[in-house]
C-alpha positions as CSV (number, residue, x, y, z in Angstrom):
1,X,-0.7,21.6,-38.2
2,X,0.6,21.8,-34.7
3,X,-1.5,20.2,-32.0
4,X,-3.6,22.6,-30.0
5,X,-3.2,20.5,-26.8
6,X,-0.1,20.6,-24.6
7,X,2.0,17.7,-23.3
8,X,0.3,17.6,-19.9
9,X,-3.2,17.4,-21.4
10,X,-2.3,14.6,-23.8
11,X,-0.3,12.5,-21.3
12,X,-3.1,12.9,-18.7
13,X,-5.5,11.3,-21.2
14,X,-3.1,8.5,-22.0
15,X,-2.0,7.4,-18.5
16,X,-4.4,6.1,-15.9
17,X,-5.7,8.9,-13.6
18,X,-3.3,11.3,-15.4
19,X,-0.4,10.0,-13.2
20,X,3.0,9.2,-14.6
21,X,6.8,9.5,-13.9
22,X,8.9,11.7,-16.1
23,X,12.0,10.1,-17.5
24,X,13.3,12.9,-19.7
25,X,11.4,16.0,-18.7
26,X,13.2,18.7,-20.7
27,X,13.9,19.2,-24.4
28,X,12.1,18.8,-27.7
29,X,11.6,15.1,-26.9
30,X,10.5,14.0,-23.4
31,X,9.5,10.7,-22.0
32,X,7.5,9.2,-19.2
33,X,6.3,5.9,-17.8
34,X,3.2,4.9,-16.0
35,X,0.1,2.8,-16.5
36,X,-2.3,2.9,-19.4
37,X,-5.5,0.9,-19.3
38,X,-3.9,-1.0,-16.4
39,X,-0.8,-1.9,-18.4
40,X,2.6,-0.5,-17.6
41,X,3.8,1.5,-20.6
42,X,6.3,4.1,-21.8
43,X,5.5,7.3,-23.7
44,X,7.7,9.4,-25.9
45,X,6.5,12.9,-26.6
46,X,7.6,15.5,-29.2
47,X,6.7,19.1,-28.6
48,X,6.6,20.3,-32.2
49,X,10.1,21.7,-32.6
50,X,12.9,20.4,-34.8
51,X,14.7,17.3,-33.3
52,X,18.4,17.0,-32.6
53,X,20.7,14.0,-32.3
54,X,20.2,14.0,-28.5
55,X,16.5,14.0,-28.9
56,X,16.6,11.0,-31.2
57,X,18.9,9.2,-28.8
58,X,16.3,9.7,-26.1
59,X,13.8,7.9,-28.2
60,X,16.2,5.0,-28.8
61,X,17.0,4.7,-25.1
62,X,13.3,4.4,-24.2
63,X,12.8,1.7,-26.8
64,X,15.7,-0.3,-25.4
65,X,14.4,0.1,-21.8
66,X,10.9,-1.0,-22.9
67,X,12.3,-4.1,-24.6
68,X,14.3,-5.0,-21.5
69,X,11.3,-4.6,-19.1
70,X,8.7,-6.0,-21.6
71,X,6.5,-2.9,-21.8
72,X,4.7,-1.2,-24.7
73,X,5.9,2.1,-26.1
74,X,3.7,4.9,-27.4
75,X,5.3,7.7,-29.3
76,X,3.5,11.0,-29.8
77,X,4.7,12.5,-33.1
78,X,4.7,16.3,-33.6
79,X,7.9,17.8,-35.1
80,X,8.7,20.1,-38.0
81,X,11.7,17.8,-38.8
82,X,15.3,17.4,-38.0
83,X,17.8,20.2,-37.2
84,X,19.5,20.8,-40.5
85,X,22.5,22.3,-38.7
86,X,23.5,18.9,-37.4
87,X,23.6,17.5,-41.0
88,X,24.5,13.9,-41.4
89,X,24.7,13.3,-37.6
90,X,21.0,13.6,-37.2
91,X,20.4,11.5,-40.3
92,X,22.6,8.8,-38.9
93,X,20.8,9.0,-35.6
94,X,17.4,8.6,-37.4
95,X,18.7,5.5,-39.1
96,X,19.6,4.0,-35.8
97,X,16.2,4.9,-34.5
98,X,14.5,3.0,-37.3
99,X,16.8,0.1,-36.8
100,X,15.8,-0.1,-33.1
101,X,12.1,0.1,-34.0
102,X,12.6,-2.9,-36.3
103,X,14.7,-4.7,-33.7
104,X,12.0,-4.6,-31.1
105,X,9.1,-5.1,-33.5
106,X,7.2,-8.2,-32.5
107,X,8.8,-8.1,-29.0
108,X,6.9,-5.2,-27.5
109,X,3.8,-3.4,-28.9
110,X,4.6,0.0,-30.5
111,X,1.9,2.5,-31.0
112,X,2.4,5.8,-33.0
113,X,0.1,8.7,-32.2
114,X,0.4,11.6,-34.7
115,X,-0.8,14.7,-33.0
116,X,0.8,17.4,-35.2
117,X,3.2,17.4,-38.1
118,X,4.9,14.1,-39.0
119,X,7.0,14.2,-42.1
120,X,10.0,12.6,-43.8
121,X,11.9,10.2,-41.6
122,X,9.4,10.7,-38.7
123,X,6.6,9.5,-41.1
124,X,8.7,6.4,-41.8
125,X,9.0,5.7,-38.1
126,X,5.3,6.2,-37.4
127,X,4.3,3.9,-40.3
128,X,6.6,1.2,-38.9
129,X,4.7,1.1,-35.6
130,X,2.3,-1.8,-35.0
131,X,-0.6,0.6,-34.9
132,X,-0.7,4.3,-36.0
133,X,-3.4,6.6,-34.6
134,X,-3.8,10.1,-36.0
135,X,-5.7,13.2,-34.8
136,X,-8.0,14.6,-37.5
137,X,-6.0,17.9,-37.7
138,X,-2.6,16.1,-37.8
139,X,-0.4,15.8,-40.9
140,X,1.7,12.8,-42.2
141,X,3.7,12.8,-45.4
142,X,7.0,12.1,-47.1
143,X,6.8,15.1,-49.3
144,X,5.2,18.3,-48.0
145,X,2.0,18.9,-49.9
146,X,3.0,22.5,-50.8
147,X,6.3,21.2,-52.3
148,X,4.4,18.6,-54.3
149,X,1.9,21.1,-55.5
150,X,4.7,23.5,-56.6
151,X,5.9,20.7,-58.9
152,X,2.5,20.3,-60.4
153,X,1.4,17.3,-58.3
154,X,-1.4,18.9,-56.4
155,X,-3.7,16.3,-54.7
156,X,-6.7,17.5,-52.6
157,X,-6.3,16.4,-49.0
158,X,-2.6,15.4,-49.3
159,X,-0.9,14.9,-46.0
160,X,-4.1,14.8,-44.0
161,X,-5.3,12.1,-41.6
162,X,-8.0,11.2,-44.1
163,X,-5.4,10.6,-46.8
164,X,-3.2,8.6,-44.4
165,X,-6.2,6.4,-43.6
166,X,-7.0,5.8,-47.3
167,X,-3.3,4.9,-47.8
168,X,-3.5,2.2,-45.1
169,X,-1.0,4.0,-42.8
170,X,-3.4,5.4,-40.1
171,X,-5.2,2.6,-38.5
172,X,-7.5,4.9,-36.4
173,X,-8.4,8.5,-37.0
174,X,-9.5,10.4,-33.8
175,X,-11.3,13.7,-33.4
176,X,-8.4,15.4,-31.6
177,X,-5.1,14.7,-29.8
178,X,-6.7,13.9,-26.5
179,X,-9.1,11.4,-28.1
180,X,-6.1,9.9,-30.0
181,X,-4.3,9.4,-26.7
182,X,-7.3,7.6,-25.2
183,X,-7.6,5.3,-28.1
184,X,-3.9,4.5,-27.9
185,X,-4.3,3.6,-24.3
186,X,-7.2,1.3,-25.1
187,X,-5.2,-0.6,-27.7
188,X,-2.3,-0.9,-25.2
189,X,-4.7,-2.5,-22.8
190,X,-6.0,-5.0,-25.4
191,X,-2.5,-6.1,-26.5
192,X,-0.2,-8.2,-24.3
193,X,2.7,-6.2,-22.7
194,X,5.2,-8.2,-24.8
195,X,5.5,-11.4,-26.8
196,X,6.1,-13.6,-23.7
197,X,3.0,-12.6,-21.7
198,X,-0.7,-13.3,-22.3
199,X,-3.4,-10.6,-22.7
200,X,-5.5,-9.4,-19.9
201,X,-9.0,-10.8,-19.2
202,X,-11.8,-8.2,-19.4
203,X,-15.3,-7.9,-18.1
204,X,-17.8,-8.5,-20.9
205,X,-21.4,-8.8,-22.0
206,X,-22.7,-11.5,-24.4
207,X,-23.6,-10.4,-27.9
208,X,-27.2,-9.6,-28.6
209,X,-27.3,-9.8,-32.4
210,X,-27.8,-13.1,-34.3
211,X,-25.4,-14.7,-36.7
212,X,-26.9,-15.4,-40.1
213,X,-25.4,-16.7,-43.3
214,X,-24.4,-14.0,-45.7
215,X,-24.3,-11.2,-43.1
216,X,-22.2,-8.1,-43.7
217,X,-18.7,-8.3,-42.2
218,X,-19.2,-6.0,-39.3
219,X,-22.6,-7.5,-38.5
220,X,-21.2,-11.0,-38.6
221,X,-18.4,-10.0,-36.2
222,X,-20.9,-8.2,-33.9
223,X,-22.8,-11.5,-33.5
224,X,-19.7,-13.4,-32.3
225,X,-17.7,-11.0,-30.2
226,X,-18.6,-9.5,-26.8
227,X,-21.0,-6.6,-26.9
228,X,-19.4,-3.2,-27.8
229,X,-15.9,-4.6,-27.5
230,X,-14.7,-4.0,-31.1
231,X,-12.0,-1.5,-32.0
232,X,-11.9,-1.4,-35.8
233,X,-8.5,-0.8,-37.5
234,X,-7.9,0.5,-41.0
235,X,-11.5,1.3,-41.7
236,X,-10.6,3.7,-44.5
237,X,-8.4,1.2,-46.3
238,X,-9.3,-2.0,-48.1
239,X,-13.0,-1.6,-47.2
240,X,-14.1,-5.1,-48.2
241,X,-12.2,-6.5,-45.2
242,X,-13.1,-5.7,-41.6
243,X,-10.3,-5.9,-39.1
244,X,-10.7,-5.2,-35.4
245,X,-9.4,-6.0,-31.9
246,X,-12.2,-7.3,-29.7
247,X,-12.9,-9.7,-26.9
248,X,-14.8,-13.0,-26.9
249,X,-15.7,-14.2,-23.4
250,X,-13.4,-11.5,-22.0
251,X,-10.4,-12.8,-24.0
252,X,-8.7,-10.4,-26.4
253,X,-8.9,-11.6,-30.1
254,X,-8.2,-10.3,-33.6
255,X,-11.2,-10.4,-36.0
256,X,-10.9,-10.6,-39.8
257,X,-14.2,-10.5,-41.7
258,X,-14.3,-10.6,-45.5
259,X,-16.7,-8.7,-47.8
260,X,-17.8,-9.2,-51.4
261,X,-14.5,-9.2,-53.2
262,X,-10.9,-8.9,-52.1
263,X,-8.7,-6.5,-53.9
264,X,-4.9,-6.3,-53.3
265,X,-5.4,-3.6,-50.7
266,X,-7.9,-5.7,-48.8
267,X,-5.6,-8.7,-48.8
268,X,-2.6,-6.6,-47.7
269,X,-4.7,-5.2,-44.8
270,X,-5.7,-8.6,-43.6
271,X,-2.2,-10.0,-43.9
272,X,-0.6,-7.2,-41.9
273,X,-3.3,-7.5,-39.2
274,X,-2.8,-11.2,-38.8
275,X,1.0,-10.8,-38.5
276,X,0.4,-8.4,-35.7
277,X,-1.9,-10.8,-33.9
278,X,0.5,-13.7,-34.4
279,X,3.5,-11.7,-33.1
280,X,1.8,-11.3,-29.7
281,X,-0.2,-14.6,-29.6
282,X,-3.5,-12.9,-30.0
283,X,-6.1,-15.5,-31.3
284,X,-7.4,-14.8,-34.7
285,X,-11.1,-15.3,-35.7
286,X,-11.6,-15.2,-39.5
287,X,-15.1,-14.8,-40.8
288,X,-15.2,-15.9,-44.4
289,X,-18.0,-14.8,-46.8
290,X,-16.6,-13.6,-50.1
291,X,-16.8,-14.2,-53.8
292,X,-13.1,-14.5,-53.7
293,X,-10.1,-12.4,-54.9
294,X,-11.0,-9.7,-57.3
295,X,-11.4,-11.2,-60.8
296,X,-9.4,-8.5,-62.5
297,X,-6.2,-8.4,-64.6
298,X,-5.6,-4.9,-63.4
299,X,-5.8,-6.0,-59.8
300,X,-3.4,-8.9,-60.5
301,X,-0.9,-6.4,-62.1
302,X,-1.3,-4.1,-59.1
303,X,-0.2,-6.9,-56.8
304,X,-3.2,-9.0,-56.2
305,X,-1.5,-12.3,-56.7
306,X,1.6,-11.3,-54.7
307,X,-0.5,-10.1,-51.8
308,X,-2.8,-13.2,-51.9
309,X,0.3,-15.4,-51.7
310,X,1.6,-13.4,-48.8
311,X,-1.8,-13.7,-47.1
312,X,-1.8,-17.5,-47.5
313,X,1.7,-17.7,-46.2
314,X,0.9,-15.5,-43.2
315,X,-2.0,-17.7,-42.1
316,X,0.0,-20.9,-42.7
317,X,3.0,-19.6,-40.7
318,X,0.9,-18.1,-37.8
319,X,1.3,-20.1,-34.6
320,X,-1.4,-18.3,-32.6
321,X,-4.9,-19.9,-32.2
322,X,-6.8,-19.6,-35.5
323,X,-10.6,-20.1,-36.0
324,X,-12.2,-19.8,-39.4
325,X,-16.0,-19.3,-39.5
326,X,-17.4,-20.0,-42.9
327,X,-20.6,-17.9,-42.9
328,X,-21.1,-17.6,-46.7
329,X,-19.1,-18.2,-49.8
330,X,-15.6,-19.7,-49.5
331,X,-14.6,-20.8,-53.0
332,X,-11.3,-21.8,-54.4
333,X,-8.1,-19.9,-53.6
334,X,-9.8,-17.7,-50.9
335,X,-10.7,-20.8,-48.9
336,X,-7.1,-22.1,-49.3
337,X,-5.7,-18.8,-48.0
338,X,-8.2,-17.9,-45.2
339,X,-9.4,-21.2,-43.9
340,X,-5.9,-22.4,-42.8
341,X,-7.0,-22.6,-39.2
342,X,-7.0,-24.9,-36.1
343,X,-10.7,-25.0,-36.1
344,X,-13.1,-24.5,-39.0
345,X,-16.8,-23.7,-38.4
346,X,-19.3,-24.0,-41.2
347,X,-22.7,-22.2,-40.9
348,X,-25.6,-24.0,-42.5
349,X,-26.2,-22.4,-45.9
350,X,-22.6,-21.5,-46.6
351,X,-20.9,-22.6,-49.9
352,X,-17.5,-24.3,-49.8
353,X,-16.2,-25.5,-53.2
354,X,-13.1,-25.8,-55.2
355,X,-14.8,-23.8,-57.9
356,X,-17.9,-21.6,-58.3
357,X,-20.9,-24.0,-58.5
358,X,-22.0,-22.7,-61.9
359,X,-18.5,-23.0,-63.3
360,X,-18.0,-26.4,-61.8
361,X,-21.2,-28.0,-63.3
362,X,-20.3,-26.5,-66.6
363,X,-17.3,-28.8,-66.6
364,X,-18.7,-31.8,-64.7
365,X,-22.0,-32.0,-66.6
366,X,-21.0,-30.3,-69.9
367,X,-22.6,-32.9,-72.2
368,X,-25.9,-33.0,-70.2
369,X,-26.2,-29.3,-70.1
370,X,-25.4,-28.8,-73.8
371,X,-28.1,-31.4,-74.7
372,X,-30.7,-29.5,-72.8
373,X,-33.2,-27.0,-74.4
374,X,-32.3,-24.2,-72.0
375,X,-28.6,-24.1,-71.1
376,X,-29.0,-21.3,-68.6
377,X,-31.8,-23.0,-66.7
378,X,-30.0,-26.4,-66.8
379,X,-26.8,-24.8,-65.5
380,X,-28.6,-23.2,-62.6
381,X,-30.5,-26.3,-61.7
382,X,-27.3,-28.4,-61.8
383,X,-25.6,-25.7,-59.7
384,X,-28.3,-25.9,-57.1
385,X,-28.1,-29.6,-57.0
386,X,-24.3,-29.5,-56.8
387,X,-24.4,-27.1,-53.9
388,X,-27.0,-29.2,-52.0
389,X,-25.1,-32.4,-52.6
390,X,-21.9,-30.7,-51.4
391,X,-23.6,-29.6,-48.2
392,X,-24.9,-33.2,-47.5
393,X,-21.6,-34.7,-48.5
394,X,-19.8,-32.4,-46.0
395,X,-21.9,-33.8,-43.2
396,X,-24.4,-32.1,-41.0
397,X,-21.9,-31.4,-38.2
398,X,-21.7,-27.7,-37.3
399,X,-18.0,-27.6,-37.5
400,X,-15.0,-29.7,-38.5
401,X,-11.7,-29.9,-36.7
402,X,-8.6,-29.9,-38.8
403,X,-7.1,-32.8,-36.8
404,X,-8.9,-36.0,-36.0
405,X,-10.6,-36.1,-32.6
406,X,-8.4,-39.0,-31.5
407,X,-5.3,-36.9,-32.2
408,X,-6.7,-34.0,-30.3
409,X,-7.5,-36.3,-27.4
410,X,-4.0,-37.6,-27.5
411,X,-2.6,-34.1,-27.4
412,X,-4.9,-33.0,-24.6
413,X,-3.8,-36.1,-22.6
414,X,-0.2,-35.4,-23.3
415,X,-0.4,-31.8,-22.0
416,X,-2.3,-33.0,-19.0
417,X,0.4,-35.6,-18.3
418,X,3.0,-32.9,-17.8
419,X,1.3,-31.9,-14.6
420,X,1.7,-34.9,-12.2
421,X,-0.8,-35.0,-9.3
422,X,-3.4,-32.8,-11.0
423,X,-6.6,-35.0,-10.6
424,X,-9.8,-34.7,-12.5
425,X,-12.7,-37.1,-13.1
426,X,-12.4,-39.9,-15.5
427,X,-14.9,-38.4,-18.0
428,X,-13.1,-35.1,-18.4
429,X,-9.6,-35.0,-20.1
430,X,-7.0,-33.6,-17.8
431,X,-5.8,-30.0,-18.4
432,X,-2.5,-28.5,-17.5
433,X,-2.1,-25.8,-14.9
434,X,-1.6,-22.4,-16.3
435,X,1.8,-20.7,-16.2
436,X,2.2,-17.0,-16.8
437,X,1.8,-15.7,-20.3
438,X,-0.5,-18.3,-21.7
439,X,2.3,-20.3,-23.4
440,X,3.3,-23.9,-22.8
441,X,6.4,-24.7,-20.9
442,X,9.6,-24.8,-23.0
443,X,8.2,-22.3,-25.5
444,X,9.5,-18.8,-26.0
445,X,7.8,-16.7,-28.6
446,X,9.9,-14.0,-30.2
447,X,8.3,-12.1,-33.1
448,X,5.5,-14.7,-33.6
449,X,7.8,-17.7,-34.1
450,X,8.9,-20.5,-31.8
451,X,12.2,-19.8,-30.1
452,X,14.6,-21.7,-27.9
453,X,13.8,-22.5,-24.3
454,X,14.7,-20.1,-21.5
455,X,18.0,-21.7,-20.6
456,X,19.3,-21.9,-24.1
457,X,18.2,-18.3,-24.8
458,X,19.9,-17.0,-21.6
459,X,23.1,-18.6,-22.8
460,X,22.8,-17.1,-26.3
461,X,21.3,-13.7,-25.1
462,X,19.1,-13.4,-28.2
463,X,16.7,-15.3,-30.4
464,X,16.1,-14.7,-34.0
465,X,18.3,-11.6,-33.8
466,X,15.9,-10.0,-31.3
467,X,16.3,-9.3,-27.5
468,X,14.3,-11.2,-25.0
469,X,11.4,-9.2,-23.6
470,X,11.5,-8.7,-19.9
471,X,13.6,-11.0,-17.8
472,X,11.5,-9.9,-14.8
473,X,8.4,-11.3,-16.6
474,X,10.1,-14.7,-16.9
475,X,11.0,-14.8,-13.2
476,X,7.3,-14.2,-12.4
477,X,6.4,-16.9,-14.9
478,X,8.5,-19.5,-13.1
479,X,7.2,-18.5,-9.7
480,X,3.6,-18.9,-10.8
481,X,4.4,-22.3,-12.4
482,X,6.2,-23.8,-9.4
483,X,4.9,-21.8,-6.5
484,X,1.6,-21.5,-4.7
485,X,0.0,-19.6,-7.6
486,X,-0.2,-22.7,-9.8
487,X,-2.7,-24.3,-7.5
488,X,-4.9,-21.2,-7.8
489,X,-4.6,-21.3,-11.5
490,X,-5.6,-25.0,-11.5
491,X,-8.7,-24.1,-9.4
492,X,-9.6,-21.5,-11.9
493,X,-9.4,-24.0,-14.7
494,X,-11.6,-26.5,-12.8
495,X,-14.2,-23.7,-12.4
496,X,-14.1,-23.0,-16.1
497,X,-14.4,-26.7,-16.9
498,X,-17.5,-26.9,-14.7
499,X,-18.9,-23.9,-16.5
500,X,-18.3,-25.6,-19.8
501,X,-20.1,-28.8,-18.6
502,X,-23.0,-26.7,-17.3
503,X,-23.2,-24.9,-20.7
504,X,-23.2,-28.2,-22.5
505,X,-26.1,-29.5,-20.4
506,X,-28.1,-26.4,-21.0
507,X,-27.4,-26.6,-24.7
508,X,-28.6,-30.2,-24.8
509,X,-31.8,-29.2,-22.9
510,X,-32.5,-26.4,-25.5
511,X,-32.1,-23.7,-22.9
512,X,-29.7,-21.5,-24.9
513,X,-30.1,-19.7,-28.2
514,X,-27.9,-21.0,-31.0
515,X,-25.8,-17.8,-31.3
516,X,-25.0,-18.0,-27.6
517,X,-23.6,-21.5,-28.2
518,X,-21.4,-20.2,-31.0
519,X,-20.2,-17.3,-28.9
520,X,-19.4,-19.7,-26.0
521,X,-17.6,-22.1,-28.4
522,X,-15.4,-19.3,-29.7
523,X,-14.7,-18.1,-26.2
524,X,-13.4,-21.6,-25.3
525,X,-11.2,-21.6,-28.4
526,X,-9.8,-18.2,-27.6
527,X,-8.9,-19.3,-24.1
528,X,-5.1,-18.9,-23.5
529,X,-4.5,-22.6,-22.7
530,X,-4.7,-24.4,-26.0
531,X,-5.1,-27.9,-24.4
532,X,-8.1,-26.6,-22.4
533,X,-9.5,-25.4,-25.8
534,X,-9.1,-29.0,-27.2
535,X,-10.8,-30.6,-24.1
536,X,-13.7,-28.1,-24.2
537,X,-14.2,-28.5,-28.0
538,X,-14.2,-32.3,-27.7
539,X,-16.9,-32.2,-25.1
540,X,-19.3,-29.7,-26.8
541,X,-18.6,-30.4,-30.5
542,X,-21.7,-32.6,-31.0
543,X,-24.1,-30.3,-29.1
544,X,-24.1,-27.2,-31.3
545,X,-26.2,-26.8,-34.5
546,X,-27.6,-23.9,-36.5
């Protein structure tokens, strides 16, 4: 169904104050640039007609410009397809477009907004975007529903936004095209402009709900993130996993919260979301409370084991900041996959075990249980004791750090030593001055992996087969590190350090509620300077309990 809104109305909702500069004003495909949610961005718009080779080339040109300048791209899909008269030429052009989309993937954010008809190759392009937003009356399909129905494969709701959401293609379904444009602009503001810059800092309110063991995924997330900051993605797909962009202490984060059991769709959903966060160095908060992967041979055959292995590899490979909050059950393989984090926080009352307690005691105390008069009662009693002993054995500390404190102190001191002349008091570990983009010097992130330093990459021109995002961004990065701006950043860090010390004192005096302490801890961990995170955690780790 074609969109009822015109280009002017949709772009006015996407760009701040409705102001933008036209790049390609005429034709089936037009393009513009401006600011969306305070972030410079490009927009490509289809007007609903069939696209030609020249139209596809416009889209490719915008993607290349965006990669060179380090800006996000949002494409508004609404086309009846390609011009058949152009034959293989338009098909070849479409192949080049998808190659370009893949080439800049992980370099700049790509958002697809489906406002009308999006079929065939266009559906492939939209699904390849980092986030796909659809209007309720839009259509997305490989095979047109009427063609499929004529062959006897009639499926109610085929091609609709609801079907795309259930299939895990549409991350967000909006009421109409204008609402979809606004949601796309909001996501553009949450994500960094490219993989070399850091996300923006937002105004925020502290959460008002209380974290409790065993809470539902969305409620557990609401107790830890800033009030009303969550933007849920893929709500209609893999419903036992909650994924959302949000802020903690004003810092953009990705949240993954697990539900009762994890089927292969749930696992695939979490894996894709974490890869997106890692590509742009967005910290990931994982809230673990699940019975584990679905205990089903059918699920295993459908891809459960494959997707679980991919999820474990995704978490292990991710280099962004990772925090795992164990708020309920985390037993066996699911702990191995999801708790691969820089910081693990265990809420009192959670269960962390290599095996389900009842199954574990059936093996460990088999003879004693078999000798009892009531096997079920004896098993339950042993399981309760096993769980209690495990909690006591794990220690009463609120959280455990993956690395020893001495090693973290060494790393924090090492980072601080890189900034000669930056003085702090003796009791507080030194912290480095911030450079632009929130990455340490000598690191260049391309597609979520460590790349060569700037000089080496300038000589080679590419890293990992992908272009560098925004040479102008790098120039600003160096100016901020070596110019006057670095002193201002250092002053900002000192202020945040004083705030952390003040919060620590208030926690020790019992002036703060427990959940505020958790929220503050997570805010420090999601801070863009990892060495500052280490210093803050070392100072406050013994002050928080639940």
